[in-house]
PDB file of N, CA, C and O in Angstrom:
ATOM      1  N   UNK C   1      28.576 215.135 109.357  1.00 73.00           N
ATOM      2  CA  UNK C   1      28.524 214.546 110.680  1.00 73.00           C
ATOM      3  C   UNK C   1      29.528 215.280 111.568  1.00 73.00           C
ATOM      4  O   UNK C   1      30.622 215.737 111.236  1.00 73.00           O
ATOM      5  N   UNK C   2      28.883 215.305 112.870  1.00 82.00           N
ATOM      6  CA  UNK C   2      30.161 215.926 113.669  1.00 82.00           C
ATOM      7  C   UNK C   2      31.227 214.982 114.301  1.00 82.00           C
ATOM      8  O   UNK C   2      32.161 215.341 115.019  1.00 82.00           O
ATOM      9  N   UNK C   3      31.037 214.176 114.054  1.00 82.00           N
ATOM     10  CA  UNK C   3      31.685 213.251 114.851  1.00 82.00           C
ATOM     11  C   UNK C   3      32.128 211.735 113.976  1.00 82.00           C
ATOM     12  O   UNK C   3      31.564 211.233 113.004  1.00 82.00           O
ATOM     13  N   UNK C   4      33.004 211.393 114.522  1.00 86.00           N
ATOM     14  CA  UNK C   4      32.718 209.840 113.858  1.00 86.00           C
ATOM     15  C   UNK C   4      33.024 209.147 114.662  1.00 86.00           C
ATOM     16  O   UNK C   4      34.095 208.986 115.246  1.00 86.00           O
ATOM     17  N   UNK C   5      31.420 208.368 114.793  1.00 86.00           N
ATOM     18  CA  UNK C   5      30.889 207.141 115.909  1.00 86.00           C
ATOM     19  C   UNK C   5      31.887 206.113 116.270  1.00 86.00           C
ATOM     20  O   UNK C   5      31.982 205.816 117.461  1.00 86.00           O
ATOM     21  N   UNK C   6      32.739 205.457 115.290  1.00 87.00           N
ATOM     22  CA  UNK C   6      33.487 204.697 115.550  1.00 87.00           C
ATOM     23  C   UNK C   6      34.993 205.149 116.614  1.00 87.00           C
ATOM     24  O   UNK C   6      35.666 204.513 117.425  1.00 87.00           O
ATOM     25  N   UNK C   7      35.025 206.157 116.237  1.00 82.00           N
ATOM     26  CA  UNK C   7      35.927 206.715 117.485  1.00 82.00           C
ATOM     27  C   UNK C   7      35.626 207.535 118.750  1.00 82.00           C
ATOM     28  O   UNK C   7      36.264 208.424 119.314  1.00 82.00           O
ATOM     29  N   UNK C   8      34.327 206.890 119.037  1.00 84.00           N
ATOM     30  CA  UNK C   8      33.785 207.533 120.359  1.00 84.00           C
ATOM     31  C   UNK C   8      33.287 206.517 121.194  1.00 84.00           C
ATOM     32  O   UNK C   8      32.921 205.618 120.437  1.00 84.00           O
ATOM     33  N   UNK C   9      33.070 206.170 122.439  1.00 79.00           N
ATOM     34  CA  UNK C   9      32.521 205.238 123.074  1.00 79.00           C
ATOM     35  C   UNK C   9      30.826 205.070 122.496  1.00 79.00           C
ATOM     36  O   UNK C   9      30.360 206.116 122.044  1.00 79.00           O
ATOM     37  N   UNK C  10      30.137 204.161 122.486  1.00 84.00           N
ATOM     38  CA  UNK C  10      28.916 204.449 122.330  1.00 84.00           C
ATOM     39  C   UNK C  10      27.480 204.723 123.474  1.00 84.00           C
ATOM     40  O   UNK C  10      27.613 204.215 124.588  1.00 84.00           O
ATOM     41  N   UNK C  11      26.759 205.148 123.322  1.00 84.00           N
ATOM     42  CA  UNK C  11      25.814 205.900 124.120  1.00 84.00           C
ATOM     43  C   UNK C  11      25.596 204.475 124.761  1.00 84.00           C
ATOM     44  O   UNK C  11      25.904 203.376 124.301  1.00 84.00           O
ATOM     45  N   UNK C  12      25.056 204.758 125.803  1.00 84.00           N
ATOM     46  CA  UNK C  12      24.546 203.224 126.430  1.00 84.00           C
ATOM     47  C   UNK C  12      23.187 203.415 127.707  1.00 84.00           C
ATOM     48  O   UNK C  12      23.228 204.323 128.538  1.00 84.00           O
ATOM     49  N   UNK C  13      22.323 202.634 127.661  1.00 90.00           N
ATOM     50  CA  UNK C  13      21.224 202.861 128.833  1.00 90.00           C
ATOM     51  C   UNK C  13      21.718 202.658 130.036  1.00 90.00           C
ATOM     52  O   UNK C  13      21.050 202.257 130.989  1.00 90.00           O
ATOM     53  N   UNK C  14      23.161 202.977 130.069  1.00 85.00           N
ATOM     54  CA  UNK C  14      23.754 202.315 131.605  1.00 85.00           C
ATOM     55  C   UNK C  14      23.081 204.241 132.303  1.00 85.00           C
ATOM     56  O   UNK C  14      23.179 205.315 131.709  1.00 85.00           O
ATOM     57  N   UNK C  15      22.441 203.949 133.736  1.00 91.00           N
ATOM     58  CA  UNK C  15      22.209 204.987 134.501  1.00 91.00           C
ATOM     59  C   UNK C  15      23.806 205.660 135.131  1.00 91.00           C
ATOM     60  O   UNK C  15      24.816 205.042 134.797  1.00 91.00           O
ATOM     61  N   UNK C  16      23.940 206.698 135.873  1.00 93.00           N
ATOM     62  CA  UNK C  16      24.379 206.821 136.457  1.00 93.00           C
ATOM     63  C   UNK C  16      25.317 206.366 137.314  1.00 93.00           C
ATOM     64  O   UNK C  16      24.829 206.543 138.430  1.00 93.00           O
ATOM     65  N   UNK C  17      26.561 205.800 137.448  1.00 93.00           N
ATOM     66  CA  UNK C  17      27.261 205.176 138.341  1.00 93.00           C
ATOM     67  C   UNK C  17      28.813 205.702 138.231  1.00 93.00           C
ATOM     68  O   UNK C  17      29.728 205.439 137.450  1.00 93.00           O
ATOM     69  N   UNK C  18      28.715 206.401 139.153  1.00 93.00           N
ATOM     70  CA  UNK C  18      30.077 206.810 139.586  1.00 93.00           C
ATOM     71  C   UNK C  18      31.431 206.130 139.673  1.00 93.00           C
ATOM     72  O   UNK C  18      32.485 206.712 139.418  1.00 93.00           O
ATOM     73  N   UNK C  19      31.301 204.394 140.188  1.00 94.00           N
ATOM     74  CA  UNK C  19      32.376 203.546 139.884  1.00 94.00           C
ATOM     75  C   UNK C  19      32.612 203.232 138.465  1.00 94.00           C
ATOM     76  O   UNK C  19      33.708 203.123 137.914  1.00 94.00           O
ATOM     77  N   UNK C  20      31.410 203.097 137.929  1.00 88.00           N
ATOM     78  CA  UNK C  20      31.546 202.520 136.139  1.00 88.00           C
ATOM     79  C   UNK C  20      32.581 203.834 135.649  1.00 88.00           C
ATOM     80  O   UNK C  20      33.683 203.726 135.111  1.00 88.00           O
ATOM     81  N   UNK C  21      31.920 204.979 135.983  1.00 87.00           N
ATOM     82  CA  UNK C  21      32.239 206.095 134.761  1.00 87.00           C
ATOM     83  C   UNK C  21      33.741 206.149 135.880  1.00 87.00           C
ATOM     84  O   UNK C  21      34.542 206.778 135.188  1.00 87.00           O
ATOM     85  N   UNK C  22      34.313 205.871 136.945  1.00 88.00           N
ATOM     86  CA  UNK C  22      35.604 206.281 137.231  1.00 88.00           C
ATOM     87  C   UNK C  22      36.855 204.835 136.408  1.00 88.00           C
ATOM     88  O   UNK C  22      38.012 204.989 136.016  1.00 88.00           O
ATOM     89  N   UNK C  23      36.120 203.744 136.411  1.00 91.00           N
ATOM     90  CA  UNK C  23      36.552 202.826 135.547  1.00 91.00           C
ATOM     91  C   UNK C  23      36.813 203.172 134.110  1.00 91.00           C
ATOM     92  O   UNK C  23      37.986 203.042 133.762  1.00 91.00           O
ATOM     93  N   UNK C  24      36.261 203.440 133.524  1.00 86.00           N
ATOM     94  CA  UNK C  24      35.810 204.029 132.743  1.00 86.00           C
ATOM     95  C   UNK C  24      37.129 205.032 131.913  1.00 86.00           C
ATOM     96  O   UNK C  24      37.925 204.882 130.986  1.00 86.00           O
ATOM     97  N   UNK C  25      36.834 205.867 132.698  1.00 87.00           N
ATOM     98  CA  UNK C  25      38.363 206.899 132.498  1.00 87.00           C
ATOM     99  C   UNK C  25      39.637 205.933 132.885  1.00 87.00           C
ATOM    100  O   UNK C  25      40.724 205.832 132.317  1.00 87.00           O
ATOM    101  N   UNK C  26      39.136 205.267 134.030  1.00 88.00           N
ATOM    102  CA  UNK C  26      40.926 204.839 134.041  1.00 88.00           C
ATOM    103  C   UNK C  26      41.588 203.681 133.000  1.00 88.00           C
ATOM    104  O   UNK C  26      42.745 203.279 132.879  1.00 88.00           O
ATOM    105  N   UNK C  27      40.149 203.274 132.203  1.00 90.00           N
ATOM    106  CA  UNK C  27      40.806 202.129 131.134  1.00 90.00           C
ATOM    107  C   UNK C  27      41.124 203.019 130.006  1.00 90.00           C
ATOM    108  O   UNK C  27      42.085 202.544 129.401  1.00 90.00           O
ATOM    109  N   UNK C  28      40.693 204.166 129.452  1.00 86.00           N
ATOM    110  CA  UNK C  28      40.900 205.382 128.492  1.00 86.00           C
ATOM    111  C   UNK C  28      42.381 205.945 128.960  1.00 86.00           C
ATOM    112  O   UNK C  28      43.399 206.035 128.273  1.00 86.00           O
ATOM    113  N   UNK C  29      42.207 206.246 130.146  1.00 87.00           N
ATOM    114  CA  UNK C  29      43.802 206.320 130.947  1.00 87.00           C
ATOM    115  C   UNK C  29      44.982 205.457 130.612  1.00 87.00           C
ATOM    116  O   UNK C  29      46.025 205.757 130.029  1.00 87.00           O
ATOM    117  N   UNK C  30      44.567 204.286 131.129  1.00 88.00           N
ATOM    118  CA  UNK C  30      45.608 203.315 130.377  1.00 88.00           C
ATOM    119  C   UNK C  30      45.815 203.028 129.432  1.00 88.00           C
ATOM    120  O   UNK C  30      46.911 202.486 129.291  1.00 88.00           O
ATOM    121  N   UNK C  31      44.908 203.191 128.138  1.00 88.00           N
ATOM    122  CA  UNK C  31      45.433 202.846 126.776  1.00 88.00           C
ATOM    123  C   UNK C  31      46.140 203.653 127.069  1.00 88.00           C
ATOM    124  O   UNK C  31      47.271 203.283 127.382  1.00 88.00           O
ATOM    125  N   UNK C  32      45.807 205.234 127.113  1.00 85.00           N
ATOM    126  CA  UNK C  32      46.700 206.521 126.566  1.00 85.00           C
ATOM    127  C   UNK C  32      48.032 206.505 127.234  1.00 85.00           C
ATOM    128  O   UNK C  32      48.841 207.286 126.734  1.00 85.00           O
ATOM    129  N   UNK C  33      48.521 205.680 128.417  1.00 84.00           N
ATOM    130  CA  UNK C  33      49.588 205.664 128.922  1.00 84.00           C
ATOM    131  C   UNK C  33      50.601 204.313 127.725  1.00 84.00           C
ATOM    132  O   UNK C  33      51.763 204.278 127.321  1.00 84.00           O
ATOM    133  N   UNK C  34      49.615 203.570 127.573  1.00 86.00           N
ATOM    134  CA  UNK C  34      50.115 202.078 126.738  1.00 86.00           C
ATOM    135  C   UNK C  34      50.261 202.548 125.306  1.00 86.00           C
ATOM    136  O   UNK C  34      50.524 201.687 124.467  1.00 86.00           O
ATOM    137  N   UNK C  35      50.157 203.499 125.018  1.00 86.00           N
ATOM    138  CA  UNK C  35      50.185 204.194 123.538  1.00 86.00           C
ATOM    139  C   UNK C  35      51.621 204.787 123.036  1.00 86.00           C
ATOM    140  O   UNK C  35      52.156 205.038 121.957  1.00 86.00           O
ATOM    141  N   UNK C  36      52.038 204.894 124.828  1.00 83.00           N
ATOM    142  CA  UNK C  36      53.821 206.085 124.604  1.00 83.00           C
ATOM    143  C   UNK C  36      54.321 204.797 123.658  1.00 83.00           C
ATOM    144  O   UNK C  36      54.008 203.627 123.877  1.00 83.00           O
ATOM    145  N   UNK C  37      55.124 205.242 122.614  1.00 83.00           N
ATOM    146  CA  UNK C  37      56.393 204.541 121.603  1.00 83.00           C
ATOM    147  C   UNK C  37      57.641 204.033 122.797  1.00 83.00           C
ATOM    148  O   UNK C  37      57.689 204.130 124.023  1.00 83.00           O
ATOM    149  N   UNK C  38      58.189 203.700 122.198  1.00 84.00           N
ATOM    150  CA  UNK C  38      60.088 203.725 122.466  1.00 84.00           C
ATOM    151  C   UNK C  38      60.487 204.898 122.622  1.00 84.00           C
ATOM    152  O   UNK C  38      61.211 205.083 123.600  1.00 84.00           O
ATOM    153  N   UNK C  39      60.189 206.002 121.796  1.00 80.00           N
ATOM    154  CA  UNK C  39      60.738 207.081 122.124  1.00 80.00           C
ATOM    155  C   UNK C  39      60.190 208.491 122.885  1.00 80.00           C
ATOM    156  O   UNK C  39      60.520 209.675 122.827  1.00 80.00           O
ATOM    157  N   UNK C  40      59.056 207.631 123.717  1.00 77.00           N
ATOM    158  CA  UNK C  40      58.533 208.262 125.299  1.00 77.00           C
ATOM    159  C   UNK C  40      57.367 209.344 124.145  1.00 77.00           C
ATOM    160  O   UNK C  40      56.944 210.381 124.655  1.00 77.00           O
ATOM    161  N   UNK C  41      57.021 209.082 122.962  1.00 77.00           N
ATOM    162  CA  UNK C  41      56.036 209.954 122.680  1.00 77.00           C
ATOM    163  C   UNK C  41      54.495 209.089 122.069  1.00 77.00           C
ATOM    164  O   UNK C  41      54.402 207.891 121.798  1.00 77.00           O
ATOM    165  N   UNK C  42      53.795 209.771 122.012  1.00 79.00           N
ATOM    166  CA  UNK C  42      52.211 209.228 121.483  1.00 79.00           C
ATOM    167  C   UNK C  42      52.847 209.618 120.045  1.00 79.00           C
ATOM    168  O   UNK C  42      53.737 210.368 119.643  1.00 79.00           O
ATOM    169  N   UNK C  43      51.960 208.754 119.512  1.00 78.00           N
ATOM    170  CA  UNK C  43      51.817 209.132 118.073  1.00 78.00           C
ATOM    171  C   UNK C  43      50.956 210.148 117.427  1.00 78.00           C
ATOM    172  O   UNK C  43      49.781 210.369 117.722  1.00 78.00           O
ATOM    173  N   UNK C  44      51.798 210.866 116.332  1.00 75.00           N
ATOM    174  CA  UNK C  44      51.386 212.128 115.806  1.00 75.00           C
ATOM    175  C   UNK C  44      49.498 212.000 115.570  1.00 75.00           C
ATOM    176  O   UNK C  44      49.043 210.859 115.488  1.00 75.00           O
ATOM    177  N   UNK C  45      49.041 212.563 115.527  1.00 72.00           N
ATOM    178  CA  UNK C  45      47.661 212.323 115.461  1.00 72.00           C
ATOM    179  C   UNK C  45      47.432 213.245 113.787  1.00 72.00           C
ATOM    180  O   UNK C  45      47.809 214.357 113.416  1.00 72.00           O
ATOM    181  N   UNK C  46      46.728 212.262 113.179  1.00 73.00           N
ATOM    182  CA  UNK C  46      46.253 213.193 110.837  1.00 73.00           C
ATOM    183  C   UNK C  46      46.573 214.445 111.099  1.00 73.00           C
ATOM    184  O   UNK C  46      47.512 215.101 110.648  1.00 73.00           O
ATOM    185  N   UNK C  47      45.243 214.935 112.310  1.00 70.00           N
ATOM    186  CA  UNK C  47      44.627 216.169 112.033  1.00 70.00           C
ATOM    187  C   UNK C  47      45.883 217.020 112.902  1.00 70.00           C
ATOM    188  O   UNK C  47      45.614 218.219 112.830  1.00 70.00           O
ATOM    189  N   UNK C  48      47.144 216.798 113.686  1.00 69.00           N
ATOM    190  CA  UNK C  48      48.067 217.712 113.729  1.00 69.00           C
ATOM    191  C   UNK C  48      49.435 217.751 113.039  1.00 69.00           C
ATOM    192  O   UNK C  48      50.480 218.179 113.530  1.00 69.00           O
ATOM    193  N   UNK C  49      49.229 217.164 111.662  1.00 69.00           N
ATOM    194  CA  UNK C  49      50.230 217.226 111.099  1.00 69.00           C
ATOM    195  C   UNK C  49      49.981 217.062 109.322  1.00 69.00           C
ATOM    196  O   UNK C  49      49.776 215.951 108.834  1.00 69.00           O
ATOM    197  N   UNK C  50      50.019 217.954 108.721  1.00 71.00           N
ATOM    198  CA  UNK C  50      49.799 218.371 106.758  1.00 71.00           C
ATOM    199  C   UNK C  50      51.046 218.040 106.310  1.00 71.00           C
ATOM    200  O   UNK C  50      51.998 218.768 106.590  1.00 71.00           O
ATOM    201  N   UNK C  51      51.227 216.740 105.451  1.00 75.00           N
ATOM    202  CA  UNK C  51      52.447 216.156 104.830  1.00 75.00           C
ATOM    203  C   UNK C  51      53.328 217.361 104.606  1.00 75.00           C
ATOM    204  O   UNK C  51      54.429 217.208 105.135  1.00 75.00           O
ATOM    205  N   UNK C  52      53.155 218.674 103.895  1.00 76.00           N
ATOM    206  CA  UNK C  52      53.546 219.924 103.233  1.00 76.00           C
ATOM    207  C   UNK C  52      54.202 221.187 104.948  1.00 76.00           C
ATOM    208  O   UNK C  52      54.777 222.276 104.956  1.00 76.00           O
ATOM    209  N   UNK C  53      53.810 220.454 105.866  1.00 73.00           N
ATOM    210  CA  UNK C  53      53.334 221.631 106.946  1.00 73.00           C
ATOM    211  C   UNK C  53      54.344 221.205 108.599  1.00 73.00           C
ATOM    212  O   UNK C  53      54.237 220.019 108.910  1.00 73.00           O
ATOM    213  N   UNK C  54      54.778 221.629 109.069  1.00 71.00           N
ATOM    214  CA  UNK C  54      55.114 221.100 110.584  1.00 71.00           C
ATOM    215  C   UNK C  54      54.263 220.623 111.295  1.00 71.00           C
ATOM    216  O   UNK C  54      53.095 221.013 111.278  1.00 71.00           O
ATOM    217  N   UNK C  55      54.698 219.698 112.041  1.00 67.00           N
ATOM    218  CA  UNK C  55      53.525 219.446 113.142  1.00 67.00           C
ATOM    219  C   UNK C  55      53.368 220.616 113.713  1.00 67.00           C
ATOM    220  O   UNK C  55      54.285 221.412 113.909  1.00 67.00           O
ATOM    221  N   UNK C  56      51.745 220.848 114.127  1.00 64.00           N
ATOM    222  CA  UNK C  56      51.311 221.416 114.935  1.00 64.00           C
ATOM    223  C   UNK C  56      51.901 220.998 116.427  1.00 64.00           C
ATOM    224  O   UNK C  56      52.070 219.825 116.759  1.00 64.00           O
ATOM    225  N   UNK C  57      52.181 222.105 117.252  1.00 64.00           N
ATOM    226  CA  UNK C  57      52.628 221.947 118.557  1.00 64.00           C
ATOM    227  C   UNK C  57      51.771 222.927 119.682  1.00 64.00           C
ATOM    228  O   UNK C  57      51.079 223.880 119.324  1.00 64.00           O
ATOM    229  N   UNK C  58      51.915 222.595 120.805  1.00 64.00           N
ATOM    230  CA  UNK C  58      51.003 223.490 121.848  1.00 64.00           C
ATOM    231  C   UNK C  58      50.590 222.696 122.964  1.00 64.00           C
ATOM    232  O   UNK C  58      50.862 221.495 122.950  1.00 64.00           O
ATOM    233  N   UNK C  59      50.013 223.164 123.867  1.00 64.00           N
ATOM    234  CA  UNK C  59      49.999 222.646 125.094  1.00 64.00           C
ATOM    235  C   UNK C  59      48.948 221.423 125.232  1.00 64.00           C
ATOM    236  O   UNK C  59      49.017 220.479 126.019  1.00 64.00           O
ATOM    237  N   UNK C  60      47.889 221.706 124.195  1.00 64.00           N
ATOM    238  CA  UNK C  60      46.367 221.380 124.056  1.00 64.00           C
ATOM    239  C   UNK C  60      46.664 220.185 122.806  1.00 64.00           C
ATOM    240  O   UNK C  60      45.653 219.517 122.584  1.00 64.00           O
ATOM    241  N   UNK C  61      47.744 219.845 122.047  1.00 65.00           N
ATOM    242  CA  UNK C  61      48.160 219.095 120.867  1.00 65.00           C
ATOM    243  C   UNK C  61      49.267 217.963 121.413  1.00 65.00           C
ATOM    244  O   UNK C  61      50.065 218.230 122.311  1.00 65.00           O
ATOM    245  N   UNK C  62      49.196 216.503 120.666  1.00 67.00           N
ATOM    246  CA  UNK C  62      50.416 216.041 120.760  1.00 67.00           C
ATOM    247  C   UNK C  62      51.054 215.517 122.389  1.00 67.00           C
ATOM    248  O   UNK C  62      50.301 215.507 123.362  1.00 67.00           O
ATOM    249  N   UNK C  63      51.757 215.319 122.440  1.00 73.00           N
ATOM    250  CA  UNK C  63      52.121 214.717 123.732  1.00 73.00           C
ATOM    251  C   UNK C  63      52.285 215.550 124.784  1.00 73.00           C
ATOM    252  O   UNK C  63      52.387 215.139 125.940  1.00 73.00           O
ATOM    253  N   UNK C  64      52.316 216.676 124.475  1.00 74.00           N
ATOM    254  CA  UNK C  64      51.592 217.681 126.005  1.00 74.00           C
ATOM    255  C   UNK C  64      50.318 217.759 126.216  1.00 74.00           C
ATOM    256  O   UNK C  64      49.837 218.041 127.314  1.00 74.00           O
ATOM    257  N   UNK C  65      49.574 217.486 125.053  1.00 76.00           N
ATOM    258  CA  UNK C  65      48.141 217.628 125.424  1.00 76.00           C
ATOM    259  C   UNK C  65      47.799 216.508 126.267  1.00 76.00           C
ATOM    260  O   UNK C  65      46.864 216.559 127.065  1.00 76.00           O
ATOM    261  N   UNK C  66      48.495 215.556 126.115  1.00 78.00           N
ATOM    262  CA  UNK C  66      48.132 213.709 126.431  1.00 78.00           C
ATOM    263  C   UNK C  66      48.304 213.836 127.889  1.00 78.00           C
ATOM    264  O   UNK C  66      47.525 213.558 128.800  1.00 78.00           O
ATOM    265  N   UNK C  67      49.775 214.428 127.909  1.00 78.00           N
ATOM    266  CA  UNK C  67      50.365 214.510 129.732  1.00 78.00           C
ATOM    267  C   UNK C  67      49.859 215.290 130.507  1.00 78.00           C
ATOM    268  O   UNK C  67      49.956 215.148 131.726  1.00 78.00           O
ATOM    269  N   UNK C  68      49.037 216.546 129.773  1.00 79.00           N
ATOM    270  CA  UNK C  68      48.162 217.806 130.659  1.00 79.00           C
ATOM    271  C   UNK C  68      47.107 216.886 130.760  1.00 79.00           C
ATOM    272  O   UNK C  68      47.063 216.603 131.957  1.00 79.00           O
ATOM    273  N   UNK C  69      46.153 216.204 130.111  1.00 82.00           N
ATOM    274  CA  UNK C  69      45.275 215.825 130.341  1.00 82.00           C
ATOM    275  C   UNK C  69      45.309 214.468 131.563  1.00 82.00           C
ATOM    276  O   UNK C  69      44.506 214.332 132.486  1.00 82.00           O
ATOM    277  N   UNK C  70      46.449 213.586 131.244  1.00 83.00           N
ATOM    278  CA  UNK C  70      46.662 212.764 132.315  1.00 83.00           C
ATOM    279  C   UNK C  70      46.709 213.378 133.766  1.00 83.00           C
ATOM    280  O   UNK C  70      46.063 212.945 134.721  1.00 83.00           O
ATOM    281  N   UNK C  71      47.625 214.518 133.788  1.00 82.00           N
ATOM    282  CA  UNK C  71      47.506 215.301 135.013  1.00 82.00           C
ATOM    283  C   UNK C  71      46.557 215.726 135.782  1.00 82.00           C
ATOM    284  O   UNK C  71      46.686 215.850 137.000  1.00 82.00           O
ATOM    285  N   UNK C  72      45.171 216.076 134.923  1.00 84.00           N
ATOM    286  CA  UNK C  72      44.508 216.177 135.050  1.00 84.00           C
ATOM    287  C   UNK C  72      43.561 215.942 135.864  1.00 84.00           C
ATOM    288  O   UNK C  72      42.924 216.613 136.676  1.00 84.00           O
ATOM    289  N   UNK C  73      43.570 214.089 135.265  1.00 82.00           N
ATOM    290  CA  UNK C  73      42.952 212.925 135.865  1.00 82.00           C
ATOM    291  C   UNK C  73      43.585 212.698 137.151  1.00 82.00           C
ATOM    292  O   UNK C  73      43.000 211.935 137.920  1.00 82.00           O
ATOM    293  N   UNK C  74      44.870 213.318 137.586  1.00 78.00           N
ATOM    294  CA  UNK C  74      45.553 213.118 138.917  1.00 78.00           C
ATOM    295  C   UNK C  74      46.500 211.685 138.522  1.00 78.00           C
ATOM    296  O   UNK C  74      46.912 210.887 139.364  1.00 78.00           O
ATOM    297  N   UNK C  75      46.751 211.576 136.849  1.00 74.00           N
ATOM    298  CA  UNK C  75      47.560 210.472 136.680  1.00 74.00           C
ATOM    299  C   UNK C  75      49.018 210.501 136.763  1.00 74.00           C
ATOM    300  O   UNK C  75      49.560 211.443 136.183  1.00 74.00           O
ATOM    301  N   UNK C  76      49.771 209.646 137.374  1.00 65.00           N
ATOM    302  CA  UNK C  76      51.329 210.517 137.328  1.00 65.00           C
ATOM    303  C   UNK C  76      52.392 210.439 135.814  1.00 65.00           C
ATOM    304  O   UNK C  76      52.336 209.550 134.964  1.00 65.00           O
ATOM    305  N   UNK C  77      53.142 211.406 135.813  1.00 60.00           N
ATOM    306  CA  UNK C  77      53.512 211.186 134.723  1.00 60.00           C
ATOM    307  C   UNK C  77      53.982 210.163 133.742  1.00 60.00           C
ATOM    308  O   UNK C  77      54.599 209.441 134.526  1.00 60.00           O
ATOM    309  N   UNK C  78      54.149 209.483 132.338  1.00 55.00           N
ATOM    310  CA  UNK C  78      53.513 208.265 131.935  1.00 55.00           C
ATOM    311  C   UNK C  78      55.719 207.669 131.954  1.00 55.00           C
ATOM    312  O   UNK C  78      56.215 206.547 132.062  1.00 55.00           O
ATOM    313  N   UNK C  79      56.214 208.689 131.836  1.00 57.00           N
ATOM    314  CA  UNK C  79      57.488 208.211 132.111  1.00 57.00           C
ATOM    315  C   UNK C  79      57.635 207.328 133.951  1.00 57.00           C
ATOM    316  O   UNK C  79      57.778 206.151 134.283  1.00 57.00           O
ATOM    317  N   UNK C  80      57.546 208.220 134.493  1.00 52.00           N
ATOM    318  CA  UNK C  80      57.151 207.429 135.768  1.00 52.00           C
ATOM    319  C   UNK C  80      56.800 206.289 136.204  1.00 52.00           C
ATOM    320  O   UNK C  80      57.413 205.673 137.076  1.00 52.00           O
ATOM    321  N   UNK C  81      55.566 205.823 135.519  1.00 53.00           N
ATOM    322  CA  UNK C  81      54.903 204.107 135.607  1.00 53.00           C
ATOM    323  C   UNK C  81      55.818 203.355 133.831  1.00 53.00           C
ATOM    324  O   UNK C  81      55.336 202.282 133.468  1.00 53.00           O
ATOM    325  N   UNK C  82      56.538 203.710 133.271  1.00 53.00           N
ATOM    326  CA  UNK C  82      57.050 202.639 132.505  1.00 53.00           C
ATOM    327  C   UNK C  82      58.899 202.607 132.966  1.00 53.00           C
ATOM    328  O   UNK C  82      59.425 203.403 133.744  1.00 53.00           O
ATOM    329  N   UNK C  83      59.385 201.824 132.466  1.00 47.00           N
ATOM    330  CA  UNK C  83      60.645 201.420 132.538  1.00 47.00           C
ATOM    331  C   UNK C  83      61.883 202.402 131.944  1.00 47.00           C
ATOM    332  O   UNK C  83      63.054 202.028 132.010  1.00 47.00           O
TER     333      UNK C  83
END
């Protein structure tokens, strides 16, 4: 399988709608902002880190990937909106 269903939204007969799908991102947005720890990072994700191995690091991995991608969305940085 390429994928696993349970960690993807599921397909839906919803048409086209520009407010849904901007909703949409911004509730995916907010988990990923509600996800930072105590210590201002996301959690390591399996597939970038081999018990034996360093975490993988890079722009596209890990909590730069999270904050490039928030940026992205035009979200401001996740230190910014918490305490």
């Amino acid at each position: 399988m390429l994928f696993t269903p349970e960690s993807h939204e599921p397909l839906t007969d919803q048409c086209w709608d520009e407010g849904w799908v901007r909703e949409r991102i911004e509730a995916i947005a907010d988990d990923a902002e509600a996800a930072v720890g105590d210590d201002g990072l996301w959690p390591i994700h399996p597939l970038d880190h081999e018990e034996d191995e360093p975490v993988r690091m890079g722009i596209y991995l890990g909590a730069a990937g999270v904050v490039w991608a928030l940026g992205r969305l035009g979200r401001p940085h996740p230190e910014l909106v918490r305490d």
